[in-house]
Amino acid sequence: MPLLFRRASLASLGLAFGLSALCLSPVMAQETAPAAPADAAAAPAAAPVDPNAVVATVNGQPLTEADLVLAEGELSQQFAQLPPEQRRAAALSAAIEIRVMAAKAVTDGLDKDPDFQRRMAFLQQRALHGEMVEKGVVDKVTDAEIRARYDQEIANTPPVNEVHARHILVKTKEEAEAIIKQLDGGADFQKLANEHTSDPSGKSNGGDLGWFGPGQMVPEFDKAAFALEVGKYTEQPVQSQFGWHVIKLEDKRAKQPPAFDEVKDQAKQAVIRDKYFALVKSLRAGAKVEIPDAKLKQAVDTMEAGK
């Protein structure tokens, strides 16, 4: 990547879908699970496991494969550093520990504590929320909807030009003016760049910056480069925080949008987001919600309006 002043821009990497952070349910984490190792495809398929198979009993109560899978999923972060062959044993050990501690808590009457019961009610509601998101939103997204969202974003994205430019970076305005004078006399831009530029990456390639779009360079450089005609160079030195530039425009072209496969996941998340908020809006409209505190109500209403 030539020159340190090139800006990293998300807009240059793909469509600006404007996605919100989707903290909707554990199912969203499943959508972005790490890919399996390359050699995993060659491994023989594991035999199906009976979810009701008992792997242990705790005080006479069965602990099944389904329970173990749930423990592994819920405690996956704690087991992340363990070798794969140890994770199953660690999950079973944790599940047994949870069972015996929970039984002791019931014996001591902790399950009757009002704070505990409130937390349990909230956790149940949160789990049901997650199930609704998974079954009522995520599972209902179709490939056609994802493609339609991609096409919509492409249609709504204004066409953007990108340019191919070279530059010569020097420390003073006088040096830049002297270079422009040589160019006016017919000197070769690439040769002058190799000889004079202080941009390390430009000393061997004639100051070539490659192709870039609007906003990827510092504002002064960006404005000057996009104002040039193809084949022309700046008649006056361009100052930026890095020094003085002489810029030559090699070519212009329409920037191509990213291919569907490159941004398919982003488009899917956008569809999920819109479906989720549409479902919430319809459910909220049919719910009777009262907030006695006027200031709190106003704050909530303002927040809801921004969704």
PDB file of C-alpha atoms in Angstrom:
ATOM      1  CA  MET A   1       0.000   0.000   0.000  1.00  0.00           C
ATOM      2  CA  PRO A   2       1.883   3.087  -1.173  1.00  0.00           C
ATOM      3  CA  LEU A   3       2.234   6.102   1.066  1.00  0.00           C
ATOM      4  CA  LEU A   4       1.144   6.355   4.652  1.00  0.00           C
ATOM      5  CA  PHE A   5      -1.495   8.961   3.999  1.00  0.00           C
ATOM      6  CA  ARG A   6      -3.789   6.577   2.145  1.00  0.00           C
ATOM      7  CA  ARG A   7      -6.822   6.235   4.387  1.00  0.00           C
ATOM      8  CA  ALA A   8      -8.378   2.910   5.291  1.00  0.00           C
ATOM      9  CA  SER A   9     -11.997   3.262   4.227  1.00  0.00           C
ATOM     10  CA  LEU A  10     -14.783   0.756   4.834  1.00  0.00           C
ATOM     11  CA  ALA A  11     -16.624   2.287   1.928  1.00  0.00           C
ATOM     12  CA  SER A  12     -13.802   1.226  -0.359  1.00  0.00           C
ATOM     13  CA  LEU A  13     -14.087  -2.395   0.724  1.00  0.00           C
ATOM     14  CA  GLY A  14     -17.739  -3.001  -0.111  1.00  0.00           C
ATOM     15  CA  LEU A  15     -21.227  -1.607  -0.058  1.00  0.00           C
ATOM     16  CA  ALA A  16     -22.143   0.696   2.785  1.00  0.00           C
ATOM     17  CA  PHE A  17     -25.078  -1.381   3.934  1.00  0.00           C
ATOM     18  CA  GLY A  18     -25.343   0.656   7.131  1.00  0.00           C
ATOM     19  CA  LEU A  19     -25.715  -2.396   9.311  1.00  0.00           C
ATOM     20  CA  SER A  20     -26.497  -1.998  12.990  1.00  0.00           C
ATOM     21  CA  ALA A  21     -24.828  -4.234  15.546  1.00  0.00           C
ATOM     22  CA  LEU A  22     -27.174  -7.201  15.809  1.00  0.00           C
ATOM     23  CA  CYS A  23     -27.168  -8.314  19.435  1.00  0.00           C
ATOM     24  CA  LEU A  24     -30.375 -10.243  18.940  1.00  0.00           C
ATOM     25  CA  SER A  25     -29.688 -13.757  20.179  1.00  0.00           C
ATOM     26  CA  PRO A  26     -27.067 -16.510  20.364  1.00  0.00           C
ATOM     27  CA  VAL A  27     -28.145 -17.540  16.877  1.00  0.00           C
ATOM     28  CA  MET A  28     -26.305 -14.537  15.459  1.00  0.00           C
ATOM     29  CA  ALA A  29     -23.061 -15.865  16.856  1.00  0.00           C
ATOM     30  CA  GLN A  30     -23.730 -19.123  15.086  1.00  0.00           C
ATOM     31  CA  GLU A  31     -23.955 -17.290  11.773  1.00  0.00           C
ATOM     32  CA  THR A  32     -20.309 -16.219  12.087  1.00  0.00           C
ATOM     33  CA  ALA A  33     -18.787 -19.327  13.606  1.00  0.00           C
ATOM     34  CA  PRO A  34     -15.175 -19.972  12.564  1.00  0.00           C
ATOM     35  CA  ALA A  35     -14.765 -22.100   9.467  1.00  0.00           C
ATOM     36  CA  ALA A  36     -13.740 -25.705   9.918  1.00  0.00           C
ATOM     37  CA  PRO A  37     -10.113 -26.624   9.172  1.00  0.00           C
ATOM     38  CA  ALA A  38      -9.365 -27.413   5.540  1.00  0.00           C
ATOM     39  CA  ASP A  39      -8.706 -31.073   6.291  1.00  0.00           C
ATOM     40  CA  ALA A  40     -12.037 -31.450   8.083  1.00  0.00           C
ATOM     41  CA  ALA A  41     -13.816 -32.203   4.804  1.00  0.00           C
ATOM     42  CA  ALA A  42     -11.634 -35.265   4.298  1.00  0.00           C
ATOM     43  CA  ALA A  43     -12.417 -36.663   7.760  1.00  0.00           C
ATOM     44  CA  PRO A  44     -15.042 -39.446   7.925  1.00  0.00           C
ATOM     45  CA  ALA A  45     -18.492 -38.330   9.022  1.00  0.00           C
ATOM     46  CA  ALA A  46     -19.142 -38.938  12.713  1.00  0.00           C
ATOM     47  CA  ALA A  47     -21.829 -41.434  13.600  1.00  0.00           C
ATOM     48  CA  PRO A  48     -25.119 -39.789  14.637  1.00  0.00           C
ATOM     49  CA  VAL A  49     -25.429 -39.360  18.399  1.00  0.00           C
ATOM     50  CA  ASP A  50     -28.648 -40.122  20.249  1.00  0.00           C
ATOM     51  CA  PRO A  51     -29.454 -36.924  22.180  1.00  0.00           C
ATOM     52  CA  ASN A  52     -31.228 -39.000  24.823  1.00  0.00           C
ATOM     53  CA  ALA A  53     -28.223 -41.258  25.467  1.00  0.00           C
ATOM     54  CA  VAL A  54     -27.201 -41.032  29.136  1.00  0.00           C
ATOM     55  CA  VAL A  55     -23.579 -40.017  29.685  1.00  0.00           C
ATOM     56  CA  ALA A  56     -23.766 -39.795  33.480  1.00  0.00           C
ATOM     57  CA  THR A  57     -26.189 -39.823  36.388  1.00  0.00           C
ATOM     58  CA  VAL A  58     -26.096 -37.297  39.209  1.00  0.00           C
ATOM     59  CA  ASN A  59     -27.928 -38.336  42.366  1.00  0.00           C
ATOM     60  CA  GLY A  60     -29.931 -40.730  40.223  1.00  0.00           C
ATOM     61  CA  GLN A  61     -30.882 -38.089  37.629  1.00  0.00           C
ATOM     62  CA  PRO A  62     -29.723 -38.691  34.020  1.00  0.00           C
ATOM     63  CA  LEU A  63     -27.381 -36.312  32.274  1.00  0.00           C
ATOM     64  CA  THR A  64     -27.777 -36.864  28.520  1.00  0.00           C
ATOM     65  CA  GLU A  65     -25.863 -36.148  25.322  1.00  0.00           C
ATOM     66  CA  ALA A  66     -28.267 -33.264  24.696  1.00  0.00           C
ATOM     67  CA  ASP A  67     -27.417 -31.821  28.118  1.00  0.00           C
ATOM     68  CA  LEU A  68     -23.719 -32.177  27.325  1.00  0.00           C
ATOM     69  CA  VAL A  69     -24.069 -30.412  23.979  1.00  0.00           C
ATOM     70  CA  LEU A  70     -25.908 -27.576  25.719  1.00  0.00           C
ATOM     71  CA  ALA A  71     -23.148 -27.290  28.333  1.00  0.00           C
ATOM     72  CA  GLU A  72     -20.462 -27.231  25.655  1.00  0.00           C
ATOM     73  CA  GLY A  73     -22.298 -24.485  23.779  1.00  0.00           C
ATOM     74  CA  GLU A  74     -22.988 -22.322  26.814  1.00  0.00           C
ATOM     75  CA  LEU A  75     -19.459 -22.702  28.200  1.00  0.00           C
ATOM     76  CA  SER A  76     -17.566 -22.671  24.892  1.00  0.00           C
ATOM     77  CA  GLN A  77     -15.489 -19.603  25.783  1.00  0.00           C
ATOM     78  CA  GLN A  78     -14.158 -21.268  28.930  1.00  0.00           C
ATOM     79  CA  PHE A  79     -13.152 -24.331  26.916  1.00  0.00           C
ATOM     80  CA  ALA A  80     -11.636 -22.438  23.972  1.00  0.00           C
ATOM     81  CA  GLN A  81      -8.017 -22.995  25.078  1.00  0.00           C
ATOM     82  CA  LEU A  82      -8.436 -26.716  25.698  1.00  0.00           C
ATOM     83  CA  PRO A  83      -7.429 -29.358  23.159  1.00  0.00           C
ATOM     84  CA  PRO A  84     -10.496 -30.806  21.387  1.00  0.00           C
ATOM     85  CA  GLU A  85     -10.118 -34.196  23.075  1.00  0.00           C
ATOM     86  CA  GLN A  86     -10.388 -32.542  26.510  1.00  0.00           C
ATOM     87  CA  ARG A  87     -13.403 -30.348  25.846  1.00  0.00           C
ATOM     88  CA  ARG A  88     -15.988 -33.105  26.144  1.00  0.00           C
ATOM     89  CA  ALA A  89     -14.597 -34.207  29.502  1.00  0.00           C
ATOM     90  CA  ALA A  90     -14.422 -30.588  30.693  1.00  0.00           C
ATOM     91  CA  ALA A  91     -18.022 -29.985  29.622  1.00  0.00           C
ATOM     92  CA  LEU A  92     -19.218 -33.095  31.453  1.00  0.00           C
ATOM     93  CA  SER A  93     -17.281 -32.129  34.576  1.00  0.00           C
ATOM     94  CA  ALA A  94     -18.811 -28.636  34.441  1.00  0.00           C
ATOM     95  CA  ALA A  95     -22.323 -30.040  33.911  1.00  0.00           C
ATOM     96  CA  ILE A  96     -21.948 -32.328  36.931  1.00  0.00           C
ATOM     97  CA  GLU A  97     -20.648 -29.437  39.012  1.00  0.00           C
ATOM     98  CA  ILE A  98     -23.634 -27.316  37.970  1.00  0.00           C
ATOM     99  CA  ARG A  99     -26.078 -30.111  38.828  1.00  0.00           C
ATOM    100  CA  VAL A 100     -24.740 -30.724  42.354  1.00  0.00           C
ATOM    101  CA  MET A 101     -24.470 -27.008  43.158  1.00  0.00           C
ATOM    102  CA  ALA A 102     -27.984 -26.384  41.838  1.00  0.00           C
ATOM    103  CA  ALA A 103     -29.336 -29.218  43.956  1.00  0.00           C
ATOM    104  CA  LYS A 104     -27.675 -27.738  47.044  1.00  0.00           C
ATOM    105  CA  ALA A 105     -29.147 -24.324  46.212  1.00  0.00           C
ATOM    106  CA  VAL A 106     -32.654 -25.827  46.086  1.00  0.00           C
ATOM    107  CA  THR A 107     -32.065 -27.643  49.374  1.00  0.00           C
ATOM    108  CA  ASP A 108     -31.060 -24.323  50.938  1.00  0.00           C
ATOM    109  CA  GLY A 109     -34.142 -22.612  49.518  1.00  0.00           C
ATOM    110  CA  LEU A 110     -32.242 -20.252  47.258  1.00  0.00           C
ATOM    111  CA  ASP A 111     -34.677 -20.940  44.424  1.00  0.00           C
ATOM    112  CA  LYS A 112     -37.350 -19.175  46.486  1.00  0.00           C
ATOM    113  CA  ASP A 113     -35.378 -15.941  46.740  1.00  0.00           C
ATOM    114  CA  PRO A 114     -37.309 -13.108  44.995  1.00  0.00           C
ATOM    115  CA  ASP A 115     -34.188 -11.760  43.225  1.00  0.00           C
ATOM    116  CA  PHE A 116     -33.400 -15.225  41.911  1.00  0.00           C
ATOM    117  CA  GLN A 117     -36.932 -15.713  40.668  1.00  0.00           C
ATOM    118  CA  ARG A 118     -36.800 -12.357  38.858  1.00  0.00           C
ATOM    119  CA  ARG A 119     -33.533 -13.356  37.176  1.00  0.00           C
ATOM    120  CA  MET A 120     -34.995 -16.714  36.197  1.00  0.00           C
ATOM    121  CA  ALA A 121     -38.047 -15.047  34.681  1.00  0.00           C
ATOM    122  CA  PHE A 122     -35.837 -12.668  32.707  1.00  0.00           C
ATOM    123  CA  LEU A 123     -33.562 -15.486  31.506  1.00  0.00           C
ATOM    124  CA  GLN A 124     -36.593 -17.447  30.337  1.00  0.00           C
ATOM    125  CA  GLN A 125     -37.916 -14.423  28.471  1.00  0.00           C
ATOM    126  CA  ARG A 126     -34.508 -13.820  26.934  1.00  0.00           C
ATOM    127  CA  ALA A 127     -34.275 -17.457  25.816  1.00  0.00           C
ATOM    128  CA  LEU A 128     -37.749 -17.246  24.278  1.00  0.00           C
ATOM    129  CA  HIS A 129     -36.723 -14.007  22.564  1.00  0.00           C
ATOM    130  CA  GLY A 130     -33.778 -15.855  21.063  1.00  0.00           C
ATOM    131  CA  GLU A 131     -36.003 -18.701  19.880  1.00  0.00           C
ATOM    132  CA  MET A 132     -38.371 -16.201  18.270  1.00  0.00           C
ATOM    133  CA  VAL A 133     -35.499 -14.503  16.460  1.00  0.00           C
ATOM    134  CA  GLU A 134     -34.171 -17.820  15.205  1.00  0.00           C
ATOM    135  CA  LYS A 135     -37.459 -19.431  14.236  1.00  0.00           C
ATOM    136  CA  GLY A 136     -39.477 -16.335  13.345  1.00  0.00           C
ATOM    137  CA  VAL A 137     -36.796 -14.234  11.626  1.00  0.00           C
ATOM    138  CA  VAL A 138     -33.526 -15.930  10.688  1.00  0.00           C
ATOM    139  CA  ASP A 139     -35.007 -19.215   9.489  1.00  0.00           C
ATOM    140  CA  LYS A 140     -37.481 -17.365   7.270  1.00  0.00           C
ATOM    141  CA  VAL A 141     -34.911 -15.357   5.300  1.00  0.00           C
ATOM    142  CA  THR A 142     -34.800 -16.567   1.696  1.00  0.00           C
ATOM    143  CA  ASP A 143     -32.050 -16.396  -0.914  1.00  0.00           C
ATOM    144  CA  ALA A 144     -34.382 -14.307  -3.059  1.00  0.00           C
ATOM    145  CA  GLU A 145     -34.706 -11.704  -0.291  1.00  0.00           C
ATOM    146  CA  ILE A 146     -30.944 -11.539   0.138  1.00  0.00           C
ATOM    147  CA  ARG A 147     -30.419 -11.047  -3.584  1.00  0.00           C
ATOM    148  CA  ALA A 148     -33.156  -8.407  -3.699  1.00  0.00           C
ATOM    149  CA  ARG A 149     -31.479  -6.497  -0.868  1.00  0.00           C
ATOM    150  CA  TYR A 150     -28.154  -6.608  -2.716  1.00  0.00           C
ATOM    151  CA  ASP A 151     -29.793  -5.350  -5.922  1.00  0.00           C
ATOM    152  CA  GLN A 152     -31.508  -2.584  -3.948  1.00  0.00           C
ATOM    153  CA  GLU A 153     -28.237  -1.422  -2.434  1.00  0.00           C
ATOM    154  CA  ILE A 154     -26.538  -1.434  -5.829  1.00  0.00           C
ATOM    155  CA  ALA A 155     -29.369   0.582  -7.343  1.00  0.00           C
ATOM    156  CA  ASN A 156     -29.267   3.095  -4.467  1.00  0.00           C
ATOM    157  CA  THR A 157     -25.486   3.533  -4.569  1.00  0.00           C
ATOM    158  CA  PRO A 158     -24.523   6.571  -6.685  1.00  0.00           C
ATOM    159  CA  PRO A 159     -21.928   5.811  -9.373  1.00  0.00           C
ATOM    160  CA  VAL A 160     -18.428   6.682  -8.231  1.00  0.00           C
ATOM    161  CA  ASN A 161     -15.292   7.251 -10.260  1.00  0.00           C
ATOM    162  CA  GLU A 162     -11.905   6.054  -9.148  1.00  0.00           C
ATOM    163  CA  VAL A 163      -8.612   7.346 -10.473  1.00  0.00           C
ATOM    164  CA  HIS A 164      -5.132   6.057 -11.222  1.00  0.00           C
ATOM    165  CA  ALA A 165      -2.539   8.653 -10.255  1.00  0.00           C
ATOM    166  CA  ARG A 166       1.159   9.210  -9.673  1.00  0.00           C
ATOM    167  CA  HIS A 167       2.777  11.775  -7.423  1.00  0.00           C
ATOM    168  CA  ILE A 168       6.078  13.270  -6.432  1.00  0.00           C
ATOM    169  CA  LEU A 169       6.380  14.209  -2.755  1.00  0.00           C
ATOM    170  CA  VAL A 170       8.972  16.767  -1.655  1.00  0.00           C
ATOM    171  CA  LYS A 171       9.603  18.810   1.483  1.00  0.00           C
ATOM    172  CA  THR A 172       9.289  22.357   0.153  1.00  0.00           C
ATOM    173  CA  LYS A 173       7.104  24.333  -2.214  1.00  0.00           C
ATOM    174  CA  GLU A 174      10.196  25.526  -4.078  1.00  0.00           C
ATOM    175  CA  GLU A 175      11.241  21.942  -4.848  1.00  0.00           C
ATOM    176  CA  ALA A 176       7.761  21.166  -6.136  1.00  0.00           C
ATOM    177  CA  GLU A 177       7.725  24.285  -8.321  1.00  0.00           C
ATOM    178  CA  ALA A 178      11.099  23.327  -9.792  1.00  0.00           C
ATOM    179  CA  ILE A 179       9.751  19.863 -10.680  1.00  0.00           C
ATOM    180  CA  ILE A 180       6.658  21.379 -12.337  1.00  0.00           C
ATOM    181  CA  LYS A 181       8.952  23.634 -14.368  1.00  0.00           C
ATOM    182  CA  GLN A 182      10.873  20.574 -15.584  1.00  0.00           C
ATOM    183  CA  LEU A 183       7.601  18.874 -16.514  1.00  0.00           C
ATOM    184  CA  ASP A 184       6.561  21.974 -18.443  1.00  0.00           C
ATOM    185  CA  GLY A 185       9.804  21.581 -20.366  1.00  0.00           C
ATOM    186  CA  GLY A 186       8.961  18.004 -21.351  1.00  0.00           C
ATOM    187  CA  ALA A 187      10.656  15.999 -18.577  1.00  0.00           C
ATOM    188  CA  ASP A 188       9.383  12.484 -17.868  1.00  0.00           C
ATOM    189  CA  PHE A 189       7.171  12.346 -14.758  1.00  0.00           C
ATOM    190  CA  GLN A 190       8.135   8.803 -13.774  1.00  0.00           C
ATOM    191  CA  LYS A 191      11.838   9.535 -14.039  1.00  0.00           C
ATOM    192  CA  LEU A 192      11.488  12.670 -11.916  1.00  0.00           C
ATOM    193  CA  ALA A 193       9.489  10.724  -9.333  1.00  0.00           C
ATOM    194  CA  ASN A 194      12.171   8.052  -9.061  1.00  0.00           C
ATOM    195  CA  GLU A 195      14.797  10.744  -8.594  1.00  0.00           C
ATOM    196  CA  HIS A 196      13.048  13.201  -6.278  1.00  0.00           C
ATOM    197  CA  THR A 197      10.086  11.760  -4.381  1.00  0.00           C
ATOM    198  CA  SER A 198      10.461  11.257  -0.637  1.00  0.00           C
ATOM    199  CA  ASP A 199       7.729   8.617  -0.668  1.00  0.00           C
ATOM    200  CA  PRO A 200       9.753   5.386  -0.265  1.00  0.00           C
ATOM    201  CA  SER A 201       7.286   3.269  -2.213  1.00  0.00           C
ATOM    202  CA  GLY A 202       7.386   5.692  -5.152  1.00  0.00           C
ATOM    203  CA  LYS A 203      11.134   5.734  -5.729  1.00  0.00           C
ATOM    204  CA  SER A 204      11.104   2.579  -7.825  1.00  0.00           C
ATOM    205  CA  ASN A 205       7.718   2.763  -9.555  1.00  0.00           C
ATOM    206  CA  GLY A 206       7.589   6.342 -10.779  1.00  0.00           C
ATOM    207  CA  GLY A 207       5.384   7.531  -7.922  1.00  0.00           C
ATOM    208  CA  ASP A 208       2.574   5.152  -8.891  1.00  0.00           C
ATOM    209  CA  LEU A 209      -0.309   5.147  -6.389  1.00  0.00           C
ATOM    210  CA  GLY A 210      -2.506   2.714  -8.300  1.00  0.00           C
ATOM    211  CA  TRP A 211      -6.285   3.070  -8.333  1.00  0.00           C
ATOM    212  CA  PHE A 212      -8.162   4.761  -5.498  1.00  0.00           C
ATOM    213  CA  GLY A 213     -11.604   6.202  -4.870  1.00  0.00           C
ATOM    214  CA  PRO A 214     -12.882   9.401  -3.239  1.00  0.00           C
ATOM    215  CA  GLY A 215     -11.957   9.773   0.409  1.00  0.00           C
ATOM    216  CA  GLN A 216      -9.041   7.341   0.364  1.00  0.00           C
ATOM    217  CA  MET A 217      -6.451  10.119   0.347  1.00  0.00           C
ATOM    218  CA  VAL A 218      -6.088  13.152   2.571  1.00  0.00           C
ATOM    219  CA  PRO A 219      -8.552  15.878   1.495  1.00  0.00           C
ATOM    220  CA  GLU A 220      -6.065  18.214  -0.234  1.00  0.00           C
ATOM    221  CA  PHE A 221      -4.586  15.418  -2.323  1.00  0.00           C
ATOM    222  CA  ASP A 222      -8.003  13.901  -3.036  1.00  0.00           C
ATOM    223  CA  LYS A 223      -9.460  17.187  -4.289  1.00  0.00           C
ATOM    224  CA  ALA A 224      -6.513  17.918  -6.568  1.00  0.00           C
ATOM    225  CA  ALA A 225      -6.301  14.424  -8.058  1.00  0.00           C
ATOM    226  CA  PHE A 226     -10.001  14.190  -8.916  1.00  0.00           C
ATOM    227  CA  ALA A 227      -9.980  17.673 -10.472  1.00  0.00           C
ATOM    228  CA  LEU A 228      -7.327  16.722 -13.046  1.00  0.00           C
ATOM    229  CA  GLU A 229      -7.924  15.606 -16.609  1.00  0.00           C
ATOM    230  CA  VAL A 230      -6.384  12.345 -17.751  1.00  0.00           C
ATOM    231  CA  GLY A 231      -2.749  12.847 -18.724  1.00  0.00           C
ATOM    232  CA  LYS A 232      -2.457  16.199 -16.910  1.00  0.00           C
ATOM    233  CA  TYR A 233      -0.432  17.123 -13.839  1.00  0.00           C
ATOM    234  CA  THR A 234      -1.015  19.784 -11.194  1.00  0.00           C
ATOM    235  CA  GLU A 235       0.210  23.193 -12.357  1.00  0.00           C
ATOM    236  CA  GLN A 236       0.635  24.329  -8.762  1.00  0.00           C
ATOM    237  CA  PRO A 237       2.144  22.340  -5.850  1.00  0.00           C
ATOM    238  CA  VAL A 238      -0.406  20.678  -3.548  1.00  0.00           C
ATOM    239  CA  GLN A 239       0.327  20.932   0.168  1.00  0.00           C
ATOM    240  CA  SER A 240      -0.704  18.316   2.693  1.00  0.00           C
ATOM    241  CA  GLN A 241       0.441  17.330   6.163  1.00  0.00           C
ATOM    242  CA  PHE A 242       3.107  15.150   4.496  1.00  0.00           C
ATOM    243  CA  GLY A 243       4.726  17.845   2.383  1.00  0.00           C
ATOM    244  CA  TRP A 244       4.295  19.186  -1.150  1.00  0.00           C
ATOM    245  CA  HIS A 245       2.929  17.066  -3.972  1.00  0.00           C
ATOM    246  CA  VAL A 246       3.035  17.163  -7.735  1.00  0.00           C
ATOM    247  CA  ILE A 247       0.243  14.889  -8.988  1.00  0.00           C
ATOM    248  CA  LYS A 248      -0.332  13.369 -12.415  1.00  0.00           C
ATOM    249  CA  LEU A 249      -3.589  11.683 -13.406  1.00  0.00           C
ATOM    250  CA  GLU A 250      -3.040   8.545 -15.458  1.00  0.00           C
ATOM    251  CA  ASP A 251      -6.630   7.371 -15.921  1.00  0.00           C
ATOM    252  CA  LYS A 252     -10.219   7.418 -14.660  1.00  0.00           C
ATOM    253  CA  ARG A 253     -12.867   4.714 -14.563  1.00  0.00           C
ATOM    254  CA  ALA A 254     -16.221   3.930 -12.994  1.00  0.00           C
ATOM    255  CA  LYS A 255     -15.752   2.002  -9.781  1.00  0.00           C
ATOM    256  CA  GLN A 256     -17.286  -1.467  -9.993  1.00  0.00           C
ATOM    257  CA  PRO A 257     -19.572  -2.527  -7.139  1.00  0.00           C
ATOM    258  CA  PRO A 258     -18.570  -5.605  -5.139  1.00  0.00           C
ATOM    259  CA  ALA A 259     -19.808  -8.930  -6.443  1.00  0.00           C
ATOM    260  CA  PHE A 260     -22.843 -10.483  -4.775  1.00  0.00           C
ATOM    261  CA  ASP A 261     -20.832 -13.307  -3.218  1.00  0.00           C
ATOM    262  CA  GLU A 262     -18.429 -10.798  -1.619  1.00  0.00           C
ATOM    263  CA  VAL A 263     -21.175  -9.055   0.362  1.00  0.00           C
ATOM    264  CA  LYS A 264     -23.837 -11.760   0.569  1.00  0.00           C
ATOM    265  CA  ASP A 265     -23.384 -12.142   4.331  1.00  0.00           C
ATOM    266  CA  GLN A 266     -23.738  -8.386   4.844  1.00  0.00           C
ATOM    267  CA  ALA A 267     -26.903  -8.343   2.744  1.00  0.00           C
ATOM    268  CA  LYS A 268     -28.299 -11.251   4.759  1.00  0.00           C
ATOM    269  CA  GLN A 269     -27.623  -9.453   8.033  1.00  0.00           C
ATOM    270  CA  ALA A 270     -29.398  -6.378   6.648  1.00  0.00           C
ATOM    271  CA  VAL A 271     -32.448  -8.473   5.768  1.00  0.00           C
ATOM    272  CA  ILE A 272     -32.411 -10.074   9.232  1.00  0.00           C
ATOM    273  CA  ARG A 273     -32.141  -6.663  10.867  1.00  0.00           C
ATOM    274  CA  ASP A 274     -35.063  -5.236   8.905  1.00  0.00           C
ATOM    275  CA  LYS A 275     -37.248  -8.283   9.545  1.00  0.00           C
ATOM    276  CA  TYR A 276     -36.400  -8.206  13.238  1.00  0.00           C
ATOM    277  CA  PHE A 277     -37.272  -4.553  13.694  1.00  0.00           C
ATOM    278  CA  ALA A 278     -40.439  -4.947  11.618  1.00  0.00           C
ATOM    279  CA  LEU A 279     -41.540  -7.813  13.881  1.00  0.00           C
ATOM    280  CA  VAL A 280     -40.717  -5.836  17.026  1.00  0.00           C
ATOM    281  CA  LYS A 281     -42.618  -2.811  15.693  1.00  0.00           C
ATOM    282  CA  SER A 282     -45.735  -4.872  14.969  1.00  0.00           C
ATOM    283  CA  LEU A 283     -45.625  -6.550  18.373  1.00  0.00           C
ATOM    284  CA  ARG A 284     -45.027  -3.259  20.178  1.00  0.00           C
ATOM    285  CA  ALA A 285     -47.987  -1.730  18.341  1.00  0.00           C
ATOM    286  CA  GLY A 286     -50.256  -4.436  19.714  1.00  0.00           C
ATOM    287  CA  ALA A 287     -48.866  -4.295  23.244  1.00  0.00           C
ATOM    288  CA  LYS A 288     -50.099  -2.018  26.007  1.00  0.00           C
ATOM    289  CA  VAL A 289     -46.941  -0.364  27.358  1.00  0.00           C
ATOM    290  CA  GLU A 290     -47.152   2.256  30.112  1.00  0.00           C
ATOM    291  CA  ILE A 291     -44.154   4.205  31.469  1.00  0.00           C
ATOM    292  CA  PRO A 292     -45.210   6.474  34.375  1.00  0.00           C
ATOM    293  CA  ASP A 293     -41.907   8.424  34.513  1.00  0.00           C
ATOM    294  CA  ALA A 294     -42.352  11.170  31.874  1.00  0.00           C
ATOM    295  CA  LYS A 295     -38.624  11.740  31.322  1.00  0.00           C
ATOM    296  CA  LEU A 296     -37.913   8.055  31.003  1.00  0.00           C
ATOM    297  CA  LYS A 297     -40.836   7.656  28.596  1.00  0.00           C
ATOM    298  CA  GLN A 298     -39.530  10.511  26.453  1.00  0.00           C
ATOM    299  CA  ALA A 299     -36.065   8.953  26.380  1.00  0.00           C
ATOM    300  CA  VAL A 300     -37.488   5.571  25.377  1.00  0.00           C
ATOM    301  CA  ASP A 301     -39.714   7.119  22.709  1.00  0.00           C
ATOM    302  CA  THR A 302     -36.746   9.009  21.253  1.00  0.00           C
ATOM    303  CA  MET A 303     -34.690   5.840  21.172  1.00  0.00           C
ATOM    304  CA  GLU A 304     -37.490   3.859  19.552  1.00  0.00           C
ATOM    305  CA  ALA A 305     -37.997   6.536  16.918  1.00  0.00           C
ATOM    306  CA  GLY A 306     -34.373   6.232  15.894  1.00  0.00           C
ATOM    307  CA  LYS A 307     -34.621   2.518  15.107  1.00  0.00           C
TER     308      LYS A 307
END
